[in-house]
Coordinates of C-alpha atoms and ligand atoms in Angstrom, one line a residue:
M1 CA 13.3 85.7 2.9
A2 CA 13.4 81.9 2.4
E3 CA 14.4 81.5 6.0
A4 CA 11.5 83.6 7.2
K5 CA 9.1 81.5 5.1
T6 CA 10.5 78.3 6.5
A7 CA 10.3 79.6 10.1
E8 CA 6.7 80.5 9.5
L9 CA 6.0 77.0 8.0
M10 CA 7.6 75.4 11.1
E11 CA 5.4 77.5 13.4
K12 CA 2.3 76.4 11.5
I13 CA 3.4 72.7 11.7
V14 CA 4.1 73.0 15.5
S15 CA 0.8 74.6 16.1
L16 CA -1.1 72.0 14.0
C17 CA 0.7 69.2 16.0
K18 CA -0.7 70.6 19.2
R19 CA -4.2 71.6 17.9
R20 CA -4.8 68.2 16.3
G21 CA -3.1 66.1 18.9
F22 CA 0.0 64.9 17.1
I23 CA 2.5 66.1 19.7
F24 CA 2.3 67.9 23.0
Q25 CA 4.9 69.3 25.3
S26 CA 5.6 66.8 28.1
S27 CA 4.3 67.9 31.5
E28 CA 2.8 70.9 30.0
I29 CA 0.6 71.8 32.9
Y30 CA 3.8 72.3 35.0
G31 CA 5.4 74.4 32.4
G32 CA 6.9 71.6 30.4
L33 CA 10.2 69.8 30.5
N34 CA 12.8 70.8 28.0
G35 CA 13.6 68.0 25.5
F36 CA 10.7 65.8 26.3
W37 CA 7.6 65.3 24.2
D38 CA 4.3 63.4 24.3
Y39 CA 2.4 62.0 21.4
G40 CA -1.4 62.6 21.3
P41 CA -4.0 60.4 19.7
L42 CA -2.9 61.0 16.1
G43 CA 0.8 61.1 16.9
A44 CA 0.6 57.8 18.8
E45 CA -1.0 56.1 15.8
L46 CA 1.5 57.7 13.4
K47 CA 4.5 56.5 15.5
R48 CA 3.0 53.0 15.8
N49 CA 2.6 52.8 12.0
I50 CA 6.2 53.9 11.5
K51 CA 7.5 51.3 13.9
E52 CA 5.3 48.6 12.4
S53 CA 6.3 49.4 8.8
W54 CA 10.0 49.4 9.8
W55 CA 9.7 46.2 11.8
R56 CA 7.8 44.5 9.0
S57 CA 10.2 45.5 6.3
M58 CA 13.2 44.6 8.4
T59 CA 12.1 41.2 9.9
Q60 CA 8.9 39.8 8.6
M61 CA 9.6 40.5 5.0
R62 CA 13.1 39.0 5.2
D63 CA 14.6 35.7 6.1
D64 CA 17.9 37.0 7.3
V65 CA 16.9 39.4 10.1
V66 CA 15.4 38.6 13.5
G67 CA 14.2 40.9 16.3
L68 CA 15.1 41.6 19.9
E69 CA 13.5 43.5 22.7
A70 CA 16.0 44.2 25.5
T71 CA 15.9 46.3 28.7
I72 CA 16.6 50.0 28.9
I73 CA 18.9 49.6 31.9
M74 CA 21.8 47.2 31.3
H75 CA 25.0 46.2 33.1
P76 CA 27.1 49.3 33.4
K77 CA 30.1 47.4 31.9
I78 CA 28.3 47.5 28.6
W79 CA 28.8 51.2 28.4
E80 CA 32.5 50.9 29.3
A81 CA 32.9 48.3 26.5
S82 CA 31.0 50.5 23.9
G83 CA 33.1 53.5 24.8
H84 CA 30.1 55.6 26.0
T85 CA 31.4 56.0 29.6
S86 CA 34.6 57.6 28.4
T87 CA 33.8 59.2 25.1
F88 CA 30.1 59.8 24.7
S89 CA 30.3 63.5 25.4
D90 CA 29.7 66.8 23.7
L91 CA 31.9 69.9 24.3
M92 CA 29.9 72.4 26.2
V93 CA 30.4 76.1 27.2
D94 CA 28.5 78.2 29.7
C95 CA 27.7 81.9 29.6
L96 CA 29.7 83.5 32.5
V97 CA 26.7 85.9 33.1
T98 CA 23.5 84.0 32.5
R99 CA 25.0 80.5 33.1
K100 CA 23.1 79.4 29.9
R101 CA 24.7 76.3 28.5
F102 CA 25.5 75.8 24.8
R103 CA 27.1 73.0 22.7
A104 CA 30.4 74.4 21.7
D105 CA 30.0 73.3 18.1
Q106 CA 26.7 75.1 17.8
I107 CA 28.1 78.6 18.5
E108 CA 28.1 80.6 15.3
A109 CA 31.4 82.5 14.6
Q110 CA 31.0 86.2 15.2
S111 CA 33.0 89.3 14.5
G112 CA 33.0 92.7 16.2
I113 CA 34.8 94.7 18.9
A114 CA 35.9 92.8 22.1
Y115 CA 36.0 94.9 25.3
F116 CA 38.4 93.5 28.0
Y117 CA 38.3 94.3 31.7
Q118 CA 41.0 93.6 34.3
G119 CA 38.6 93.5 37.2
A120 CA 36.2 95.8 39.2
S121 CA 36.0 97.5 42.5
D122 CA 33.3 99.0 44.7
S123 CA 34.5 102.1 46.7
G124 CA 31.4 101.9 49.0
S125 CA 32.0 98.4 50.3
G126 CA 35.7 98.3 49.5
K127 CA 35.4 95.0 47.7
E128 CA 37.5 94.3 44.6
S129 CA 37.6 91.5 42.0
K130 CA 40.7 90.7 40.0
D131 CA 38.8 88.3 37.6
T132 CA 39.3 89.2 34.0
F133 CA 36.3 89.3 31.7
S134 CA 35.4 90.4 28.2
V135 CA 32.4 91.2 26.1
L136 CA 31.9 91.1 22.3
L137 CA 29.8 93.8 20.7
P138 CA 28.7 93.9 17.0
P139 CA 30.4 96.7 15.1
G140 CA 28.7 100.1 15.8
K141 CA 27.2 99.3 19.2
P142 CA 28.2 101.8 22.0
P143 CA 30.8 100.6 24.6
E144 CA 28.2 101.3 27.3
S145 CA 26.4 98.0 26.3
A146 CA 29.6 96.1 27.0
R147 CA 30.0 97.8 30.3
K148 CA 26.4 96.9 31.3
V149 CA 27.1 93.2 30.7
A150 CA 30.5 93.4 32.5
K151 CA 28.9 95.0 35.6
Q152 CA 26.4 92.1 35.7
F153 CA 29.4 89.7 35.7
Y154 CA 31.1 91.5 38.6
Q155 CA 27.8 91.9 40.5
M156 CA 27.6 88.1 40.5
R157 CA 31.0 88.1 42.2
G158 CA 29.8 90.4 45.0
I159 CA 30.8 93.8 43.5
E160 CA 27.5 95.7 43.8
N161 CA 28.4 99.2 42.5
A162 CA 31.1 98.1 40.1
T163 CA 33.7 100.5 38.8
L164 CA 35.3 98.6 35.9
L165 CA 39.1 98.5 35.8
G166 CA 41.5 98.5 32.9
E167 CA 39.1 98.6 30.0
R168 CA 40.6 98.1 26.5
S169 CA 39.1 97.1 23.2
E170 CA 40.3 95.4 20.0
A171 CA 38.7 94.0 16.9
A172 CA 37.8 90.3 16.9
Q173 CA 37.2 88.1 13.9
N174 CA 35.2 84.9 13.6
T175 CA 35.3 84.1 17.2
T176 CA 33.2 81.5 19.0
R177 CA 34.2 82.5 22.5
Y178 CA 31.2 84.7 23.2
N179 CA 27.5 84.2 24.0
P180 CA 25.7 85.2 20.7
E181 CA 22.7 86.4 22.8
N182 CA 24.4 89.0 25.1
G183 CA 28.1 89.1 24.0
A184 CA 29.4 87.8 27.4
L185 CA 32.5 85.6 27.5
L186 CA 31.9 81.9 27.6
T187 CA 33.8 79.3 29.7
E188 CA 36.4 77.2 28.0
P189 CA 34.8 74.2 26.3
R190 CA 34.7 71.1 28.4
P191 CA 33.3 67.6 27.8
F192 CA 29.8 66.7 29.1
N193 CA 28.8 63.1 29.2
L194 CA 25.3 62.7 27.6
M195 CA 24.3 59.5 29.5
L196 CA 21.5 59.8 32.0
K197 CA 22.5 58.1 35.3
T198 CA 20.4 56.2 37.8
Y199 CA 20.8 53.8 40.7
V200 CA 19.7 50.2 40.6
G201 CA 18.5 49.0 44.0
P202 CA 17.9 50.9 47.2
V203 CA 21.4 52.3 47.8
E204 CA 22.6 55.3 45.8
S205 CA 26.2 54.2 45.7
E206 CA 28.9 54.2 42.9
D207 CA 28.5 50.4 42.8
N208 CA 24.8 50.7 42.0
K209 CA 25.2 53.4 39.4
S210 CA 23.7 52.5 36.0
Y211 CA 22.6 54.3 32.9
L212 CA 19.5 54.7 30.8
R213 CA 20.7 53.4 27.4
P214 CA 21.8 56.1 25.0
E215 CA 21.3 53.7 22.0
T216 CA 19.5 50.4 21.5
A217 CA 22.4 48.9 19.6
Q218 CA 24.6 47.7 22.5
A219 CA 22.0 45.2 23.7
I220 CA 22.1 43.6 20.2
F221 CA 25.9 43.1 20.5
A222 CA 25.6 41.9 24.1
Q223 CA 23.0 39.3 23.1
F224 CA 24.6 38.3 19.8
K225 CA 25.6 34.8 20.9
N226 CA 22.3 34.0 22.5
V227 CA 20.4 35.1 19.4
L228 CA 22.7 33.3 17.1
E229 CA 22.2 30.0 19.0
V230 CA 18.5 30.1 19.1
S231 CA 17.6 31.6 15.7
R232 CA 19.3 29.1 13.4
Q233 CA 20.8 32.0 11.5
K234 CA 24.4 32.1 10.1
V235 CA 26.5 35.1 9.1
P236 CA 25.4 37.1 7.1
F237 CA 22.4 37.9 9.2
G238 CA 21.0 40.7 11.3
I239 CA 19.4 41.5 14.6
C240 CA 17.1 44.5 15.0
Q241 CA 15.5 46.4 17.8
I242 CA 13.1 49.3 18.3
G243 CA 13.1 51.1 21.6
K244 CA 13.6 54.1 23.8
A245 CA 17.0 55.8 24.1
F246 CA 18.0 58.7 26.4
R247 CA 20.6 61.4 26.0
N248 CA 21.0 64.4 28.3
E249 CA 21.4 66.7 25.2
I250 CA 22.9 70.1 26.1
N251 CA 20.6 71.9 23.8
P252 CA 17.4 70.1 22.8
R253 CA 16.0 72.0 19.8
N254 CA 14.0 72.1 16.7
F255 CA 10.8 70.7 18.2
T256 CA 11.2 67.0 18.6
F257 CA 14.3 66.8 16.4
R258 CA 16.8 66.7 19.2
S259 CA 15.1 65.3 22.3
R260 CA 16.4 63.9 25.6
E261 CA 14.1 60.9 25.4
F262 CA 13.5 59.4 21.9
E263 CA 13.1 56.1 20.1
Q264 CA 15.5 54.3 17.8
M265 CA 15.1 51.6 15.2
E266 CA 18.4 49.9 14.8
L267 CA 19.7 47.0 12.8
E268 CA 23.1 45.3 13.3
F269 CA 23.8 43.3 10.3
F270 CA 26.6 40.8 10.8
I271 CA 28.9 39.9 7.9
R272 CA 32.0 37.9 7.2
P273 CA 35.3 39.7 7.2
D274 CA 36.6 40.3 3.6
E275 CA 39.5 37.8 4.2
A276 CA 36.9 35.0 4.8
I277 CA 35.0 35.9 1.7
E278 CA 38.2 35.9 -0.4
A279 CA 39.2 32.5 1.1
I280 CA 35.8 30.9 0.3
Y281 CA 35.0 32.6 -3.1
G282 CA 38.4 33.5 -4.5
S283 CA 37.7 37.2 -4.5
V284 CA 35.5 39.9 -2.9
A285 CA 32.8 41.5 -5.0
K286 CA 33.0 45.3 -4.8
P287 CA 30.5 48.0 -5.9
A288 CA 30.3 48.3 -9.6
G289 CA 28.7 51.8 -9.5
P290 CA 26.1 53.8 -7.6
G291 CA 22.5 52.6 -6.9
H292 CA 21.0 49.5 -5.4
P293 CA 23.3 46.5 -6.0
G294 CA 20.4 44.0 -6.2
E295 CA 19.8 40.8 -4.3
P296 CA 22.6 40.0 -1.8
Q297 CA 25.3 37.6 -3.1
P298 CA 27.5 35.4 -0.9
N299 CA 30.7 36.9 -2.3
W300 CA 29.8 40.5 -1.2
G301 CA 32.4 42.3 0.9
W302 CA 31.6 45.0 3.4
Q303 CA 31.4 47.8 0.8
L304 CA 28.7 46.1 -1.1
W305 CA 26.8 45.3 2.0
H306 CA 27.1 48.9 3.1
Q307 CA 25.8 50.2 -0.2
Y308 CA 23.0 47.6 -0.2
W309 CA 21.8 48.8 3.2
V310 CA 22.0 52.5 2.3
E311 CA 19.9 51.9 -0.8
E312 CA 17.4 49.6 1.1
R313 CA 16.9 52.4 3.6
F314 CA 16.2 55.0 0.8
R315 CA 13.7 52.5 -0.7
Y316 CA 12.0 52.2 2.7
Y317 CA 11.7 56.0 3.1
E318 CA 10.2 56.3 -0.4
S319 CA 7.8 53.5 0.4
I320 CA 6.2 55.5 3.2
G321 CA 6.0 58.7 1.2
L322 CA 9.2 60.6 1.6
P323 CA 10.2 61.5 -2.0
R324 CA 13.9 60.8 -3.0
Q325 CA 14.4 64.6 -3.7
S326 CA 13.5 65.4 0.0
L327 CA 16.4 63.2 1.1
V328 CA 20.2 63.7 1.0
E329 CA 22.9 61.0 0.9
Y330 CA 25.8 62.4 3.0
W331 CA 29.0 60.5 3.1
Q332 CA 30.9 61.4 6.3
K333 CA 34.4 62.7 5.6
S334 CA 37.4 60.9 7.0
D335 CA 37.8 63.4 9.8
E336 CA 34.1 63.0 10.8
L337 CA 34.2 59.2 11.0
A338 CA 34.3 57.4 14.3
H339 CA 37.7 55.8 14.7
Y340 CA 36.3 52.2 14.2
A341 CA 34.1 53.1 11.2
R342 CA 35.2 52.3 7.7
A343 CA 32.4 54.4 6.1
T344 CA 29.2 56.1 7.3
V345 CA 26.4 57.5 5.2
D346 CA 24.0 59.8 6.9
I347 CA 20.5 60.0 5.3
L348 CA 19.3 63.5 5.8
Y349 CA 15.8 64.9 5.4
K350 CA 15.3 68.5 4.2
F351 CA 13.5 69.8 7.3
P352 CA 12.2 73.4 7.1
F353 CA 14.7 74.3 9.8
S354 CA 17.7 72.8 8.0
K355 CA 20.6 75.1 7.2
R356 CA 20.8 76.3 3.6
D357 CA 23.8 76.1 1.2
E358 CA 25.2 79.0 -0.8
K359 CA 22.5 78.4 -3.5
G360 CA 19.8 78.7 -0.8
E361 CA 18.9 75.0 -1.0
L362 CA 18.0 73.2 2.2
M363 CA 21.0 71.0 3.2
G364 CA 19.0 68.5 5.4
E365 CA 19.4 67.1 8.9
E366 CA 20.1 63.5 9.9
L367 CA 17.3 61.0 10.0
E368 CA 19.5 57.9 10.0
G369 CA 23.1 56.9 9.9
V370 CA 24.3 53.7 8.0
A371 CA 27.7 52.8 9.4
A372 CA 30.2 50.1 8.5
R373 CA 31.6 49.5 12.0
S374 CA 34.1 46.7 11.3
D375 CA 34.3 44.1 14.1
F376 CA 34.8 46.8 16.7
D377 CA 31.6 46.3 18.8
L378 CA 31.8 42.5 19.2
S379 CA 35.5 42.7 19.8
Q380 CA 35.0 45.2 22.6
H381 CA 32.4 43.0 24.3
Q382 CA 34.7 40.0 24.0
R383 CA 37.5 41.9 25.7
F384 CA 35.3 43.4 28.4
S385 CA 33.2 40.4 29.2
G386 CA 35.8 37.7 28.6
K387 CA 33.2 35.8 26.6
S388 CA 34.0 34.7 23.0
M389 CA 32.2 36.5 20.3
T390 CA 33.7 34.5 17.5
V391 CA 31.6 32.3 15.2
F392 CA 32.6 29.1 13.4
D393 CA 32.1 29.3 9.7
E394 CA 31.5 25.9 8.2
E395 CA 32.5 26.9 4.7
L396 CA 35.7 28.7 5.7
K397 CA 37.7 25.9 7.2
P398 CA 37.5 23.5 4.2
A399 CA 38.0 26.5 1.8
W400 CA 41.1 27.6 3.7
S401 CA 42.7 24.2 3.5
K402 CA 42.5 24.3 -0.3
L403 CA 44.3 27.7 -0.5
S404 CA 47.9 28.0 -1.7
D405 CA 50.4 28.7 1.0
A406 CA 51.0 32.2 -0.6
K407 CA 47.3 33.0 -0.4
K408 CA 47.0 31.7 3.2
A409 CA 50.0 33.9 4.1
E410 CA 48.5 37.0 2.4
L411 CA 45.0 36.7 4.0
S412 CA 46.5 35.8 7.4
Q413 CA 48.7 38.9 7.2
S414 CA 45.8 41.2 6.2
Y415 CA 43.6 39.8 9.0
F416 CA 46.5 40.0 11.5
E417 CA 47.1 43.7 10.6
A418 CA 43.4 44.6 11.1
R419 CA 43.3 42.9 14.5
Q420 CA 46.5 44.4 15.5
R421 CA 45.3 47.9 14.5
Y422 CA 42.1 47.4 16.6
L423 CA 44.0 46.1 19.6
S424 CA 46.6 48.8 19.6
K425 CA 43.9 51.5 19.4
T426 CA 42.3 50.0 22.5
G427 CA 45.5 50.8 24.4
E428 CA 46.9 47.2 24.6
P429 CA 50.7 47.2 24.9
A430 CA 52.3 46.5 21.5
E431 CA 53.6 43.1 22.5
K432 CA 50.3 41.9 23.8
A433 CA 48.4 43.3 20.8
D434 CA 50.8 41.5 18.5
K435 CA 50.4 38.2 20.3
Q436 CA 46.6 38.3 20.4
A437 CA 46.4 39.4 16.7
R438 CA 48.5 36.3 15.8
V439 CA 46.1 34.1 17.7
D440 CA 43.2 35.7 15.9
A441 CA 44.8 35.2 12.5
E442 CA 45.5 31.6 13.2
A443 CA 41.9 31.1 14.3
L444 CA 40.7 32.5 10.9
G445 CA 42.5 29.6 9.2
K446 CA 40.5 27.2 11.4
G447 CA 37.2 28.8 10.4
Y448 CA 36.7 31.3 13.4
Y449 CA 36.3 35.0 13.3
I450 CA 34.5 37.9 15.0
P451 CA 31.8 39.1 12.5
H452 CA 31.9 42.6 11.1
V453 CA 28.8 44.8 11.2
I454 CA 26.8 47.2 9.1
E455 CA 24.5 49.3 11.2
P456 CA 21.5 51.3 9.8
S457 CA 20.3 53.3 12.8
A458 CA 17.3 55.5 12.6
G459 CA 15.2 57.7 14.9
V460 CA 11.4 57.1 15.2
D461 CA 10.7 60.7 16.4
R462 CA 12.8 62.3 13.7
L463 CA 11.1 60.2 11.1
A464 CA 7.7 61.1 12.5
L465 CA 8.6 64.8 12.3
A466 CA 9.9 64.4 8.7
L467 CA 6.7 62.7 7.7
I468 CA 4.6 65.5 9.4
C469 CA 6.7 68.2 7.7
N470 CA 6.5 66.4 4.3
A471 CA 2.7 65.9 4.7
Y472 CA 1.8 69.5 5.5
R473 CA 0.1 71.3 2.6
E474 CA -2.2 74.3 2.2
D475 CA -4.4 74.3 -0.9
Q476 CA -7.7 75.8 -2.0
A477 CA -11.0 74.0 -1.7
P478 CA -14.7 75.0 -1.9
D479 CA -16.5 75.6 1.4
E480 CA -20.2 74.8 2.0
K481 CA -21.4 77.6 -0.2
G482 CA -18.9 76.8 -3.0
N483 CA -16.6 79.7 -2.1
M484 CA -12.9 78.8 -2.3
E485 CA -11.1 78.7 1.1
T486 CA -7.6 77.6 2.3
R487 CA -7.6 74.0 3.2
V488 CA -4.9 72.5 5.5
V489 CA -4.3 68.9 4.5
M490 CA -1.8 66.4 5.8
K491 CA -0.9 64.3 2.8
F492 CA 0.4 61.2 4.6
H493 CA 1.1 58.1 2.6
P494 CA -1.9 55.8 3.4
R495 CA 0.5 53.2 4.8
I496 CA 1.5 55.4 7.7
A497 CA -1.6 57.7 8.0
P498 CA -2.8 57.7 11.6
V499 CA -6.4 57.0 10.6
K500 CA -7.0 55.2 7.3
V501 CA -10.6 55.9 6.7
A502 CA -13.4 58.1 8.2
V503 CA -17.0 56.9 8.0
F504 CA -19.8 59.5 7.9
P505 CA -23.6 59.2 7.9
L506 CA -24.7 62.1 5.7
L507 CA -27.2 63.2 8.5
K508 CA -27.0 62.1 12.1
N509 CA -30.8 62.4 12.7
K510 CA -31.7 59.7 10.1
P511 CA -31.5 56.4 12.0
E512 CA -31.3 54.4 8.8
L513 CA -28.2 56.4 7.7
V514 CA -26.5 56.1 11.1
K515 CA -27.3 52.3 11.3
K516 CA -25.7 51.7 7.9
A517 CA -22.7 53.9 8.6
L518 CA -22.1 51.9 11.9
E519 CA -22.3 48.7 9.9
V520 CA -19.7 50.0 7.5
R521 CA -17.5 51.1 10.4
D522 CA -17.7 47.6 11.9
L523 CA -17.0 46.0 8.5
L524 CA -13.7 48.0 8.1
R525 CA -12.5 48.1 11.7
P526 CA -10.9 44.7 12.0
E527 CA -8.6 45.5 9.1
M528 CA -7.7 49.2 9.6
S529 CA -8.0 52.2 11.9
V530 CA -11.4 53.8 11.3
F531 CA -12.8 57.1 12.6
Y532 CA -16.6 57.4 12.8
D533 CA -17.9 61.0 12.8
E534 CA -21.5 62.1 12.6
A535 CA -21.2 65.7 14.0
G536 CA -21.6 68.8 11.9
A537 CA -21.9 69.6 8.2
I538 CA -20.4 67.0 5.9
G539 CA -17.9 69.6 4.4
R540 CA -16.6 70.4 7.9
R541 CA -16.2 66.7 8.7
Y542 CA -14.2 66.3 5.5
R543 CA -11.9 69.2 6.5
R544 CA -11.3 67.8 9.9
Q545 CA -10.1 64.5 8.4
D546 CA -8.0 66.4 5.8
E547 CA -6.2 68.0 8.7
A548 CA -5.7 64.7 10.5
G549 CA -4.3 63.2 7.2
T550 CA -7.0 60.6 6.8
P551 CA -6.7 59.5 3.1
F552 CA -10.2 58.1 2.6
G553 CA -13.7 59.1 3.6
V554 CA -16.8 57.0 3.1
T555 CA -20.2 58.7 3.2
I556 CA -23.4 56.9 3.7
D557 CA -26.2 58.8 2.0
F558 CA -29.7 58.4 0.6
E559 CA -28.4 56.6 -2.5
T560 CA -27.0 53.9 -0.1
L561 CA -30.5 53.4 1.3
G562 CA -31.8 52.9 -2.3
E563 CA -33.9 56.1 -2.2
K564 CA -32.4 57.4 -5.5
G565 CA -32.9 54.1 -7.4
P566 CA -32.4 50.4 -6.7
E567 CA -29.2 50.3 -8.7
L568 CA -27.5 52.6 -6.1
K569 CA -28.6 50.6 -3.1
D570 CA -25.8 49.5 -0.8
T571 CA -23.3 51.8 -2.5
A572 CA -21.4 54.6 -0.7
T573 CA -19.4 57.7 -1.7
L574 CA -15.7 57.1 -1.4
R575 CA -13.8 60.4 -1.1
Y576 CA -10.1 60.8 -1.7
R577 CA -8.3 63.3 0.6
D578 CA -5.7 64.5 -1.9
S579 CA -7.7 65.0 -5.1
M580 CA -11.0 65.5 -3.2
K581 CA -12.5 63.3 -6.0
Q582 CA -15.6 61.2 -5.1
E583 CA -16.8 58.0 -6.6
R584 CA -19.5 55.5 -5.9
V585 CA -18.5 52.1 -4.8
K586 CA -20.3 49.0 -3.7
I587 CA -20.1 48.5 0.0
S588 CA -19.4 44.8 -0.6
E589 CA -16.2 45.9 -2.5
L590 CA -15.1 48.7 -0.2
L591 CA -12.8 46.7 2.1
Q592 CA -10.8 45.2 -0.8
I593 CA -10.6 48.6 -2.6
L594 CA -9.2 50.3 0.6
I595 CA -6.8 47.5 1.4
K596 CA -5.3 47.8 -2.1
Q597 CA -5.1 51.5 -1.9
I598 CA -3.3 51.4 1.5
R599 CA -0.9 48.7 0.5
F600 CA 0.0 50.2 -2.9
G601 CA -0.7 53.9 -2.2
Ligands
LIG1 N1 23.9 53.2 17.4 C1 24.3 54.3 16.6 C2 23.6 55.5 17.0 O1 23.0 55.6 18.1 P1 23.3 58.0 16.4 O2 23.6 58.7 15.1 O3 23.8 58.6 17.6 O4 23.8 56.5 16.2 C3 21.0 57.2 15.5 O5 21.8 57.9 16.5 C4 19.7 57.9 15.2 O6 19.0 58.2 16.4 C5 19.9 59.3 14.6 O7 20.1 59.3 13.2 C6 18.6 60.0 15.0 O8 17.6 59.6 14.0 C7 18.3 59.4 16.3 N2 18.7 60.3 17.4 C8 19.9 60.4 17.9 N3 19.9 61.4 18.9 C9 18.6 61.9 18.9 C10 18.0 62.9 19.7 N4 18.6 63.5 20.7 N5 16.7 63.1 19.5 C11 16.0 62.4 18.6 N6 16.5 61.5 17.8 C12 17.9 61.2 18.0

């Protein structure tokens, strides 16, 4: 029941997105392109506001993060170093009859009766196939259904009038080997690399092969040294980037949630290794409990920095209108973690299409991952490029010289072991890994190390969809004649609403009203996005803006012109989208009132 309701809600949201110009299918006039989406006038403004609010909170409101804007296509070695060339793949399976492709982990386990066939022959043509095949039927379905699917399989192998050979059946429990849509056997799972390839230059050769970036993060690592040199930053500090990413997803689905082209907002926040903190401050501060740990402190180790960024990200989502209870903090289990990650928290939003737990509660789908990635990424680029990614820490060298020999030995050993673990995992022979880890541990004592990283990585499109789902409401409001009707209203936080204010002259055939309304539009326009609308009854115009999610409406009426008394001259009606309350305000104060409302909600 709950699922039917949420499916219906999702349908309404998708339909509103098209009707009001938030999101269109890409290339729609040619039948669309699966996994690609365009943003219409309102959607484009919404996305721009999301990116601006993220950028502002990440860079302009902080001293310790700077921005980067890198290219989409980069040197192919980058993807070897990052591991994307060899491991960025999903397991996929194909239906042996329809050839439809699925992600292996998205096939729901099914039970029923499996029908097996040894082959098929056609007495007319004399052809025969010895290929084995099977079909899973739900309990109670007649075997004829399995035979129909099996005949299709053999027809595809040239056996036109197939007589099935060696049929037998047996019960099957919780199997993921069959296509849930027609019961046909699937191929064995095999890896499918998700990177989209292209060729740089006029010759389509292996040497010219390159990739559209599958994440924005790698450019940050590759440019780490350049940014460090020019920005006068020291560890701990961050580099962030917003930009397009591309993944050839096997099954794009849930509207824009899993697309093939999307945008990411990523921060790589570089920190000292814990051994350096301990050498400088005597100990490493660890989390004292859940919640925001407060202003960053120099003695924080990676765990506190990780907790800090998780909590900062929750604060950000709340600041643009996603309530805390609509979000889920999911700690990846040890078997889900990437091999280099020490901890990853996924921030999930309870989308209407999310799976439900046994209590019927929405479990949420990933908006963002906040990963503690150790020094893996920079170490990889150091190995692959041959360029040093170490930094010199001015405080570390003198602090190290004051340590006791026992402490030096302890911290060196801990650092050596971490480096050795990393190098061994990359496949370096034990002896070489040992030698290099020793060199790295000695360098630590001289003030050099490769920074560790905390990475909050979010998707713009997923956030736009979450904000749209969160904003969608239906309530009751009076129509022109005072009868109650259903109102669709998008309750966006004013900070990210596509249009901030609509300006209406009460009547369009009264030049004085129109002139004044245009003056108000021009007064507000330099500071915020304004929509001017003079067409139709005022109630209809309000409804249109409610659906677009415009939080404020300003109506210029006869009071504004002073026709209802001089005390009301140069005032206007300010209407609030959510409460539908109206108040009279002085036009001279309007701009300040709106700026305050947008900033503080
Ligand atoms: N650098 C780390 C990284 O890329 P990820 O979890 O693969 O991590 C980060 O991606 C975020 O990018 C996700 O949390 C999600 O918001 C967004 N994202 C990833 N794949 C996506 C897709 N196919 N469609 C839309 N957004 C996607």
